[in-house]
Short mmCIF file of C-alpha atoms and ligand atoms in Angstrom, two decimals:
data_model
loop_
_atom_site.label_atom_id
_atom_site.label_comp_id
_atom_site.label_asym_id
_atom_site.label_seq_id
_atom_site.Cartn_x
_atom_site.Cartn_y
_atom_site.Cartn_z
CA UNK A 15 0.00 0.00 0.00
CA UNK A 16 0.94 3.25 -0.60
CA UNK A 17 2.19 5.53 1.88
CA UNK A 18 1.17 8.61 -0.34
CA UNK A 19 -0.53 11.93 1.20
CA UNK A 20 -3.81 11.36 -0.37
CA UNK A 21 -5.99 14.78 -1.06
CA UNK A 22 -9.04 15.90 -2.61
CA UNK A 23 -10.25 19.04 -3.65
CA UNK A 24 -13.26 20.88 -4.35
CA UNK A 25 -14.72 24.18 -5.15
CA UNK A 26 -12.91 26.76 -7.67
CA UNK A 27 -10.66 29.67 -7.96
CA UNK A 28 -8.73 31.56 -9.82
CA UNK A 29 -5.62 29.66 -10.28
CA UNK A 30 -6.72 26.93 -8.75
CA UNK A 31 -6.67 24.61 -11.81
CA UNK A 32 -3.13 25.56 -12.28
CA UNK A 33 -2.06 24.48 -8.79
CA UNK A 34 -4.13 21.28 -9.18
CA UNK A 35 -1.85 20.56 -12.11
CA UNK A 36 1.44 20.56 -10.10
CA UNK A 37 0.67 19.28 -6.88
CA UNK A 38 -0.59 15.96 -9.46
CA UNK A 39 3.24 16.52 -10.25
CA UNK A 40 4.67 16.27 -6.71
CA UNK A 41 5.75 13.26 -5.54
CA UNK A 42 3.91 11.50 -2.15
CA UNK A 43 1.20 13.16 -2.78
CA UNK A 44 -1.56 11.33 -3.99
CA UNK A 45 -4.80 13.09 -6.21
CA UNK A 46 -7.79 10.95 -5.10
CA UNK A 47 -10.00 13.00 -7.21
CA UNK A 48 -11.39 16.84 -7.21
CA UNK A 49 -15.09 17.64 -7.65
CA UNK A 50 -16.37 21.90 -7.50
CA UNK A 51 -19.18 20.67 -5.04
CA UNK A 52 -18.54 19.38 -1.97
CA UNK A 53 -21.77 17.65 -1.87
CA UNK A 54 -21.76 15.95 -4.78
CA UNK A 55 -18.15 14.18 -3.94
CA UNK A 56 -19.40 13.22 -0.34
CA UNK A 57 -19.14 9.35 -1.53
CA UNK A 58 -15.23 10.31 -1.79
CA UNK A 59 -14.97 12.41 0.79
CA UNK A 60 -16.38 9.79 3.37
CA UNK A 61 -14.82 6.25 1.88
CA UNK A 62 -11.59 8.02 0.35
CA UNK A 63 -9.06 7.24 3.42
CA UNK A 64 -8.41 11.11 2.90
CA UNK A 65 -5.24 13.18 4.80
CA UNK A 66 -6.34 16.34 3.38
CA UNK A 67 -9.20 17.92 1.27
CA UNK A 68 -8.04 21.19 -0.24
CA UNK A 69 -11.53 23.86 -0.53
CA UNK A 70 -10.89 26.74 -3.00
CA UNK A 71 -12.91 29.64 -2.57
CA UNK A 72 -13.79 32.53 -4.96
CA UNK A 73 -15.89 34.15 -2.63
CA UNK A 74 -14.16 36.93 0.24
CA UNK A 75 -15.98 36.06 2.85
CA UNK A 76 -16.08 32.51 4.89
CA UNK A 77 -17.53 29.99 2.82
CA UNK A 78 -18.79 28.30 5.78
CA UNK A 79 -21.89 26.03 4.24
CA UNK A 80 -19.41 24.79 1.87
CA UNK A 81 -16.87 23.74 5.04
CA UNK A 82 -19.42 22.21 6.71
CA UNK A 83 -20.38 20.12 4.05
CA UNK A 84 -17.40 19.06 3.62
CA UNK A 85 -17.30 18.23 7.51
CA UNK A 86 -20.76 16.52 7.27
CA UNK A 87 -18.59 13.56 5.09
CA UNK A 88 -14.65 13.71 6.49
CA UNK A 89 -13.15 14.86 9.49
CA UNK A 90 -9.59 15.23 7.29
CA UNK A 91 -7.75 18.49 7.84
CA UNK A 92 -8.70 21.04 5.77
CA UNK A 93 -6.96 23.76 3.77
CA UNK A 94 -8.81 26.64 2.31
CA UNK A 95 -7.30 28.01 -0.81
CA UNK A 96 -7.93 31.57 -1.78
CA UNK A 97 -7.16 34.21 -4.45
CA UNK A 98 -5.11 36.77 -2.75
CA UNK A 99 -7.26 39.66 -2.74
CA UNK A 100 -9.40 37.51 -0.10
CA UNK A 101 -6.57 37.59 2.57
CA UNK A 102 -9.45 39.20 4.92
CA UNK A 103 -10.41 35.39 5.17
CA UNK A 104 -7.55 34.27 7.12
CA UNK A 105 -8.56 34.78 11.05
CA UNK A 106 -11.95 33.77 10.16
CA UNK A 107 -11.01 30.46 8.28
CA UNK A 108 -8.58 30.16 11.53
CA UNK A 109 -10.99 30.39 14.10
CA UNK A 110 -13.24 28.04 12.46
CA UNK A 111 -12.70 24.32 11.55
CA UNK A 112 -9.45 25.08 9.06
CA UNK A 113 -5.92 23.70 9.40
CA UNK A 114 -4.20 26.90 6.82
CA UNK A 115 -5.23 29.28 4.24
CA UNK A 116 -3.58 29.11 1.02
CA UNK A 117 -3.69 32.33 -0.74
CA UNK A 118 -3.16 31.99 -4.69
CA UNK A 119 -0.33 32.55 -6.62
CA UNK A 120 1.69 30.34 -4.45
CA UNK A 121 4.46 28.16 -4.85
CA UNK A 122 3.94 24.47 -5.44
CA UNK A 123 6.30 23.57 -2.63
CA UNK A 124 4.53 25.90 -0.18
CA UNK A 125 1.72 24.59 -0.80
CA UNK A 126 3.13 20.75 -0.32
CA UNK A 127 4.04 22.00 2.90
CA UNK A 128 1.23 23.63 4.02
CA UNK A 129 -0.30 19.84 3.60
CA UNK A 130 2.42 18.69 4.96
CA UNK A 131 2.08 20.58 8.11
CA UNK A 132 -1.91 20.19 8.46
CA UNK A 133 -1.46 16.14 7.89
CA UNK A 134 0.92 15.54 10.59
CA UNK A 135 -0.52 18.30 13.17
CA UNK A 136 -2.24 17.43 16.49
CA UNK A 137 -4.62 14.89 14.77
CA UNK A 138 -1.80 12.79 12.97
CA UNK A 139 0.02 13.00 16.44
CA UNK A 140 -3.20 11.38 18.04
CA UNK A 141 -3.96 9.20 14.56
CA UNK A 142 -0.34 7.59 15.51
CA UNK A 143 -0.61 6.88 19.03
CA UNK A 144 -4.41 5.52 18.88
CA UNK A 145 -5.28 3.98 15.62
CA UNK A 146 -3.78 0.74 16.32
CA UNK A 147 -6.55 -1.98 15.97
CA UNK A 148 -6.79 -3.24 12.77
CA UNK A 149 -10.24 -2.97 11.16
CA UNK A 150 -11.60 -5.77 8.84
CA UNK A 151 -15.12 -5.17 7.41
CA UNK A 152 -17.29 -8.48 6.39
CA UNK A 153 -19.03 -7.45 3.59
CA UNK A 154 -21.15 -8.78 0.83
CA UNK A 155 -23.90 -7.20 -1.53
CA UNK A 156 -25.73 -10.30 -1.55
CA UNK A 157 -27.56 -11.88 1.59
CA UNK A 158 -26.57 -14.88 2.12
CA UNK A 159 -23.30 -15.42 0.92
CA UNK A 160 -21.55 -16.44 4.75
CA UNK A 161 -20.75 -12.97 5.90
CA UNK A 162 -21.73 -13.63 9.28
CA UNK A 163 -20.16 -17.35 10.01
CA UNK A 164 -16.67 -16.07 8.23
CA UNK A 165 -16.80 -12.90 10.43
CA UNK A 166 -18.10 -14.87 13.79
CA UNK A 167 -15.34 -17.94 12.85
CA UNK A 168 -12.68 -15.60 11.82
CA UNK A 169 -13.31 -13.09 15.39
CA UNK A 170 -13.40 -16.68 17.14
CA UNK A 171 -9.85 -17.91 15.59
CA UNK A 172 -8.06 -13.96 16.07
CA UNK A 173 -8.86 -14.69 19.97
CA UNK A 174 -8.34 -18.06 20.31
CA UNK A 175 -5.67 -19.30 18.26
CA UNK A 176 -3.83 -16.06 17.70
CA UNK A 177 -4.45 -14.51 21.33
CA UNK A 178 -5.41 -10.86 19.84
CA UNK A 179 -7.69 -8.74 22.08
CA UNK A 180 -10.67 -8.97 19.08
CA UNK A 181 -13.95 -7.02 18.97
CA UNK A 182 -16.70 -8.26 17.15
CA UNK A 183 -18.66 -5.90 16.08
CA UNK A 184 -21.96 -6.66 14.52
CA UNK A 185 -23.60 -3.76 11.68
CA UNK A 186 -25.58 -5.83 10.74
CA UNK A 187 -27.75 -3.61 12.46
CA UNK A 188 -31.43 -4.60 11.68
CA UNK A 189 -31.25 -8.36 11.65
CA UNK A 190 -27.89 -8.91 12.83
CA UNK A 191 -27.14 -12.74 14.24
CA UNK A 192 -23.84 -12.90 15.53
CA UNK A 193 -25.09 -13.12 19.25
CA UNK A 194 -27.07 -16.30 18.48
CA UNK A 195 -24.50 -17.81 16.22
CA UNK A 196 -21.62 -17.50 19.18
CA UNK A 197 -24.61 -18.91 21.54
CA UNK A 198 -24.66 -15.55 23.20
CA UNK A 199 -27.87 -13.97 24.90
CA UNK A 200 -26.81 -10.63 24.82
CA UNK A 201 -27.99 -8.27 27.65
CA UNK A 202 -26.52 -4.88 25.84
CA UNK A 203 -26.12 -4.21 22.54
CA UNK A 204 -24.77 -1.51 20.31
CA UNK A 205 -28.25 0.35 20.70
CA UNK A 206 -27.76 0.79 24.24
CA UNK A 207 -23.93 1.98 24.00
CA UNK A 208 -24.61 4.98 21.61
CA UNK A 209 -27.89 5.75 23.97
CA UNK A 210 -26.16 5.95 26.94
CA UNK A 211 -25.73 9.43 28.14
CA UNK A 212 -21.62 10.59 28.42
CA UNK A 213 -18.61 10.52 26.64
CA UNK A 214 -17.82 7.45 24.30
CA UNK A 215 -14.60 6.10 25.66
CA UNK A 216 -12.77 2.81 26.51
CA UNK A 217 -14.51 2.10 30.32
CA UNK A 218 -17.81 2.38 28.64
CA UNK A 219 -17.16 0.37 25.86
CA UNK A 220 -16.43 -2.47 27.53
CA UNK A 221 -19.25 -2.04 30.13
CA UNK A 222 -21.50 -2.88 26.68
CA UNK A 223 -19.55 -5.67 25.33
CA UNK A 224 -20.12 -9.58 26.08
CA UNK A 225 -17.42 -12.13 26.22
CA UNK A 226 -17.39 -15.26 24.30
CA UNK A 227 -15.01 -18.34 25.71
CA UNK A 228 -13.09 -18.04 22.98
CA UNK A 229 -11.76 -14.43 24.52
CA UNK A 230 -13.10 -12.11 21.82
CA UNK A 231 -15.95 -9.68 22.90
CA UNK A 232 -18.77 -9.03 21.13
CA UNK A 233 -20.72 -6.30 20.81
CA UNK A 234 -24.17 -7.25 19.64
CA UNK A 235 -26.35 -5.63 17.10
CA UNK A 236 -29.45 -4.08 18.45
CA UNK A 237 -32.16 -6.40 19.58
CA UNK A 238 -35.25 -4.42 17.16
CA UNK A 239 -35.01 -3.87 14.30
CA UNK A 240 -36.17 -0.69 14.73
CA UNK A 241 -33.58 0.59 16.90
CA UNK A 242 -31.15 0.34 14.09
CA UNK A 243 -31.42 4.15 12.41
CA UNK A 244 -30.40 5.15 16.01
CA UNK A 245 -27.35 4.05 15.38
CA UNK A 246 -25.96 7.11 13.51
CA UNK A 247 -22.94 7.53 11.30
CA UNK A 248 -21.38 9.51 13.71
CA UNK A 249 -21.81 7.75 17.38
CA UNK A 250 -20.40 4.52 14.87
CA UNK A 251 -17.66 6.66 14.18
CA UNK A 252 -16.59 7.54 17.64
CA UNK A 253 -17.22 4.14 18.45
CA UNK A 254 -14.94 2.39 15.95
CA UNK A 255 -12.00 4.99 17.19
CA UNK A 256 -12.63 4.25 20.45
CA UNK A 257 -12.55 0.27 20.04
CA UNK A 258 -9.44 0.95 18.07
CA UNK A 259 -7.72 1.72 21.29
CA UNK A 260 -8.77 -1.18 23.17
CA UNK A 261 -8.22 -4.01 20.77
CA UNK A 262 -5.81 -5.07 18.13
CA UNK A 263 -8.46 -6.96 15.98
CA UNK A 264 -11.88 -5.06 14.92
CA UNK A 265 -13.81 -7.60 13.01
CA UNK A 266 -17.22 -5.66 11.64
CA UNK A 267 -19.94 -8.10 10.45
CA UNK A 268 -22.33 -5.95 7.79
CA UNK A 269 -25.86 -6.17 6.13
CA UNK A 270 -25.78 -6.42 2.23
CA UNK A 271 -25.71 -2.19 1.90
CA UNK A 272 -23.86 0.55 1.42
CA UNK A 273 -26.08 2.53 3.93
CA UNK A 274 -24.71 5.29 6.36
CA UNK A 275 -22.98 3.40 8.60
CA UNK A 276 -21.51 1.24 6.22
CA UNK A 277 -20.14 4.39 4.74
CA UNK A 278 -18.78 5.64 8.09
CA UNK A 279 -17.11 2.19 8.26
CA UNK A 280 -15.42 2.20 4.86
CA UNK A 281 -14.07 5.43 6.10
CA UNK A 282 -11.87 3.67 8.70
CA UNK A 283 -11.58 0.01 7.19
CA UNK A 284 -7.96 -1.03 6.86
CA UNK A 285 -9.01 -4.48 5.16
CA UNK A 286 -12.51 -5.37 3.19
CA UNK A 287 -13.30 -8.92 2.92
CA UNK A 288 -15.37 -9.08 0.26
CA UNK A 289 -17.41 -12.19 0.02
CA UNK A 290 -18.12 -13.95 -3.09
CA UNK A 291 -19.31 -17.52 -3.71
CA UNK A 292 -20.06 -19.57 -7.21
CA UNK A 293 -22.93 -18.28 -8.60
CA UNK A 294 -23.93 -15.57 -10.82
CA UNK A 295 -26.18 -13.61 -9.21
CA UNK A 296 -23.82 -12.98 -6.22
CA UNK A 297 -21.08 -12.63 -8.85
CA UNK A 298 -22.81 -9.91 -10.81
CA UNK A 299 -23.26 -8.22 -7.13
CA UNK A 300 -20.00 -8.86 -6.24
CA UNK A 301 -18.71 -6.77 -9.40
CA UNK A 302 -21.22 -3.83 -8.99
CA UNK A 303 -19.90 -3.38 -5.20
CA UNK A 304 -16.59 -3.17 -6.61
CA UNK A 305 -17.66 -0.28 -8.89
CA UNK A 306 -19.24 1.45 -6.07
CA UNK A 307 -15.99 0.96 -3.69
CA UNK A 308 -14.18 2.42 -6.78
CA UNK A 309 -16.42 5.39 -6.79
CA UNK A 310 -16.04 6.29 -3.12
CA UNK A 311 -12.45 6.19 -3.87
CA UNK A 312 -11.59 3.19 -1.23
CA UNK A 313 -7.95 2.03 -1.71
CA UNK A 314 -8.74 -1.30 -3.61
CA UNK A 315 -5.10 -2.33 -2.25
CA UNK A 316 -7.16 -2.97 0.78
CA UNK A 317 -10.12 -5.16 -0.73
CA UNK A 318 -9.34 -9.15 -0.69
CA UNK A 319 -11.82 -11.40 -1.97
CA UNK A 320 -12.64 -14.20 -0.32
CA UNK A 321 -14.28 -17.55 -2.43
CA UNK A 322 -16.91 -18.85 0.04
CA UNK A 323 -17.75 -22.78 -0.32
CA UNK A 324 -14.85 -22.29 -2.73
CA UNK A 325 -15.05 -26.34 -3.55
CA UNK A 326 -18.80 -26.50 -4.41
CA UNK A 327 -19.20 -28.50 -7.85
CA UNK A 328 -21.63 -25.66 -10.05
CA UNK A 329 -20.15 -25.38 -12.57
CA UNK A 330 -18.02 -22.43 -12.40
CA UNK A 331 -14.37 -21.99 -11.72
CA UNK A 332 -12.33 -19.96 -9.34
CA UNK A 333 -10.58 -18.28 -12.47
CA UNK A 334 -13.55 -17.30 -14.00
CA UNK A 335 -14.89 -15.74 -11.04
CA UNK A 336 -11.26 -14.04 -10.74
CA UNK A 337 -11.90 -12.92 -14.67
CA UNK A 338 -14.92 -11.60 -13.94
CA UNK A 339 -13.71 -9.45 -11.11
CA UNK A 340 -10.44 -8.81 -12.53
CA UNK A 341 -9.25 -9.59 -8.87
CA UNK A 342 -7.66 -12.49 -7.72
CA UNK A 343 -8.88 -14.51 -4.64
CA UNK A 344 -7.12 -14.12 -1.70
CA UNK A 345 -8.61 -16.64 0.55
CA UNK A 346 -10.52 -19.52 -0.32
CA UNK A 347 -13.18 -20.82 2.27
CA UNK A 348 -14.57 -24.96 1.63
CA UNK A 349 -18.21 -25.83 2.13
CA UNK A 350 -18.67 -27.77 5.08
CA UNK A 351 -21.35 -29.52 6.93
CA UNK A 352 -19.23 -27.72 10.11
CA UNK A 353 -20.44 -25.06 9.58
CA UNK A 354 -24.36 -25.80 9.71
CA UNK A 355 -23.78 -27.94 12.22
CA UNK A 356 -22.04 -25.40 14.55
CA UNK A 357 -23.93 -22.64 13.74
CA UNK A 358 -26.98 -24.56 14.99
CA UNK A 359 -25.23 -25.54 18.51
CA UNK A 360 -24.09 -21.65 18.91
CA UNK A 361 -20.42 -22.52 18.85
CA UNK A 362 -17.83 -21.08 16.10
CA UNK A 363 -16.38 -24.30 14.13
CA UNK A 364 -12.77 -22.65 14.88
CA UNK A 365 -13.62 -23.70 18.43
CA UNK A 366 -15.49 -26.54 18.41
CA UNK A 367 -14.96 -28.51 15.92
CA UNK A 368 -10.88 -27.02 15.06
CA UNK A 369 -9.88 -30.11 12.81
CA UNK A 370 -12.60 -28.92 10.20
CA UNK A 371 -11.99 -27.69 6.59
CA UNK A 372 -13.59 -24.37 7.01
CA UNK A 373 -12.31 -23.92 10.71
CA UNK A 374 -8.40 -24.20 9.06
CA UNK A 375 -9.30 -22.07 6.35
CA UNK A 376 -10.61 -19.42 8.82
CA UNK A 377 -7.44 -19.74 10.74
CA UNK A 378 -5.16 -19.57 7.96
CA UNK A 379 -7.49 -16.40 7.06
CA UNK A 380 -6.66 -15.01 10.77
CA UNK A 381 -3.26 -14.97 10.29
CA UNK A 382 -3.31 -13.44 6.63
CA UNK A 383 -5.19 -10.60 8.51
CA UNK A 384 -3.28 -9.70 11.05
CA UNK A 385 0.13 -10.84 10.67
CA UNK A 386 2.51 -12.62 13.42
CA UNK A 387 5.02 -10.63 12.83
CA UNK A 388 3.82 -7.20 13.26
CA UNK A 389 5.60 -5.45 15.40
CA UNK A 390 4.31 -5.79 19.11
CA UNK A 391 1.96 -2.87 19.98
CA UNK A 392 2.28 -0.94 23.23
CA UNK A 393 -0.21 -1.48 26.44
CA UNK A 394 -3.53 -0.98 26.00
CA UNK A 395 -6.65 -0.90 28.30
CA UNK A 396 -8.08 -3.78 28.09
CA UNK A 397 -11.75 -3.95 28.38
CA UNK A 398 -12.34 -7.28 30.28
CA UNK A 399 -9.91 -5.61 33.07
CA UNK A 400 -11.90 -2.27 33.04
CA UNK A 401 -15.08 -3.91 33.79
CA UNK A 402 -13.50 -6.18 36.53
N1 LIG B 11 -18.57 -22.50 3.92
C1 LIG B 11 -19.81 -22.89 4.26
N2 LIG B 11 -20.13 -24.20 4.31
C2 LIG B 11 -21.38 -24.60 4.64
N3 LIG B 11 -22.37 -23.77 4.95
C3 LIG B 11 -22.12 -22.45 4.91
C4 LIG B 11 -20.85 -21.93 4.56
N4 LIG B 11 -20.89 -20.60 4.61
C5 LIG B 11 -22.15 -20.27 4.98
N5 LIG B 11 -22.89 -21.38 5.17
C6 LIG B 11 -24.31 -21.45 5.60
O1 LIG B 11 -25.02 -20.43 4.92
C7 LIG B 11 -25.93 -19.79 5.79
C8 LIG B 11 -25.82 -18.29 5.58
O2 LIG B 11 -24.58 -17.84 6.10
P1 LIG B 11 -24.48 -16.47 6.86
O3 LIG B 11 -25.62 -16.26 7.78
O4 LIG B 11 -23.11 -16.37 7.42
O5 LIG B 11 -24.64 -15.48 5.62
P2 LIG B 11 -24.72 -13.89 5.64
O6 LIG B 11 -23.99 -13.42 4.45
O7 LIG B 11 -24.30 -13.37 6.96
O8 LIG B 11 -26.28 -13.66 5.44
P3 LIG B 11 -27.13 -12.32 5.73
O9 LIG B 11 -26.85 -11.42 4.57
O10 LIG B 11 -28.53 -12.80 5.77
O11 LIG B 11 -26.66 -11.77 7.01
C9 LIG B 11 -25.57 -20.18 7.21
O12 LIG B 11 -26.64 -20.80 7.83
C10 LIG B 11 -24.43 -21.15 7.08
O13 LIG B 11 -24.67 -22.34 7.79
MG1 LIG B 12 -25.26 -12.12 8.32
#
């Protein structure tokens, strides 16, 4: 992957194409794309894994709907860029949400450091020390396809076998089984943790969160469907940085969509498992999610595709799936009678039944995700101990 600066800009000003032109020329930093209104580029403004979004401004006085549109999608630093005449923007733009001012003509190298400066500020500083946990999204735009036992199995296997402080978290957040397929009876869910009056931070977390033998902790979708749309992008957001803190695994099981939250989740998803099986209705599904992830601008460095009941005879090959997705597979998952079988007793195959096909392709999946030897991470709070 890429260790590029990777900006976006929107809105218009003089000069601004010209500076558009040779930052595309400066090396590390990365064009994601550019779009004159912020609200129509929101898809790559949320899902782009942005550093920076660069706002140009024609106008002399604070263009503040514009800003918080922008803020409505990415929390990324921003930069306002300005002809000079509207220097009488500065100390507003300062006082309200904007990292620097960039007043046109400049220099392309001021400019790169300008970024520079706003991408490694306070929030980089922070970005370092807390965004540890790795976070791998389940997803799959067809129903069906084994999201949940991969993501359940997979959790299971990061806890167990690889001894990582995991959190499952379930988005599936209308009709979302991971509680019942880990035998769980859950008494709080995610409903009740983004209700609960206070600040969103590690002590509370784990007050919501349920442990499985296994080790990992679950946190369980909400128990009506109805209480899903309280579940807003933003409280997710929080969330996910919080649990980032607290865990070194992040294992998000999804609903078939590319709703709000889903969005929100993209935003912050370090790996996508996207799940595909043999047939070709899920393939065709498959393929249009890709377009979509390509349209939000997420890094497709970070999408793996993973062949669920990769050995079923139907008459369609592995390659040809690969052909059709012009991706290769990265992990191949059998069909198994395991897996029906343990999903009907409540216990994750990588636990109780270890020997299985699908529970050693779910381990040899655990450690493709989240490598032995990364280097070892500092203390963290662990939740279980909180709560004790
Ligand atoms: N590799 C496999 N071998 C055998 N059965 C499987 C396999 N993968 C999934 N299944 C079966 O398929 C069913 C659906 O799987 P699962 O619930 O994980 O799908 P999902 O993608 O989460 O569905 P939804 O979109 O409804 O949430 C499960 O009951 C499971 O037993
Ligand atoms: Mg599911």
């Amino acid at each position: 992957m890429s260790d590029a600066t990777r900006i976006y800009l929107t809105g218009s000003c003089e000069g601004f194409d010209r500076l558009k032109e040779s930052l595309a020329q400066q090396p590390g930093l990365e064009l994601v794309g550019s779009n004159e209104q912020p609200g129509a580029a929101g898809g790559a403004l949320a899902g782009g894994h942005l550093d920076c979004v660069l706002h140009a401004t024609s106008s002399s006085t604070l263009p503040a709907h514009e800003l918080a549109t922008i803020r409505e999608y990415t929390r990324a630093p921003l930069l306002l860029v300005a002809s000079r005449e509207a220097s009488s923007l500065l100390d507003e733009a300062l006082s309200a949400d904007v990292a620097d001012v960039i007043l046109l003509p400049a220099l392309a190298e001021n400019v790169v450091f300008a970024i520079r400066k706003a991408t490694h500020g306070p929030r980089r500083a922070a970005a370092a020390g807390n965004r540890e946990g790795r976070i791998v999204t389940v997803f799959s735009p067809k129903g069906g396809t084994g999201k949940t036992v991969i993501a359940t199995n997979l959790a299971a296997a990061l806890a167990k076998v690889e001894g990582r402080r995991t959190l499952l978290l379930d988005l599936d957040l209308q009709f979302g089984d991971t509680a019942i397929m880990l035998g769980i009876e859950p008494e709080k869910t995610i409903f009740d943790l983004v209700n609960a009056p206070g600040e969103l931070d590690p002590d509370k977390l784990a007050g919501y969160t349920t442990k499985h033998p296994s080790g990992l902790d679950l946190l369980p979708a909400p128990l009506r469907p109805e209480d899903a749309e309280l579940v807003t992008e933003a409280k997710l957001g929080r969330l996910i940085e919080v649990a980032r803190v607290c865990y070194d695994a992040i294992i998000v099981d999804t609903s078939p969509f590319f709703h709000g939250p889903m969005l929100a989740t993209l935003d912050r998803t370090d790996e996508l498992l996207l799940i595909c099986s043999l047939d070709v209705p899920t393939l065709k599904n498959v393929r249009l999610a890709l377009g979509t992830l390509e349209m939000l601008s997420f890094p497709t460095a970070r999408i793996k595709v993973v062949l669920n009941r990769a050995n079923s005879k139907v008459g369609m090959k592995q390659r040809e799936v690969e052909a059709a997705l012009e991706q290769k597979v990265r992990y191949e998952v059998p069909s198994d009678r395991a897996v029906p079988l343990t999903v009907n007793k409540g216990a994750p195959a990588v636990v109780s039944d270890a020997g299985s096909d699908f529970a050693r392709a779910i381990q040899a999946m655990a450690k493709g995700v989240l490598p032995a030897e990364e280097p070892k991470r500092g203390w963290k709070l662990r939740p279980s101990f909180a709560r004790a």
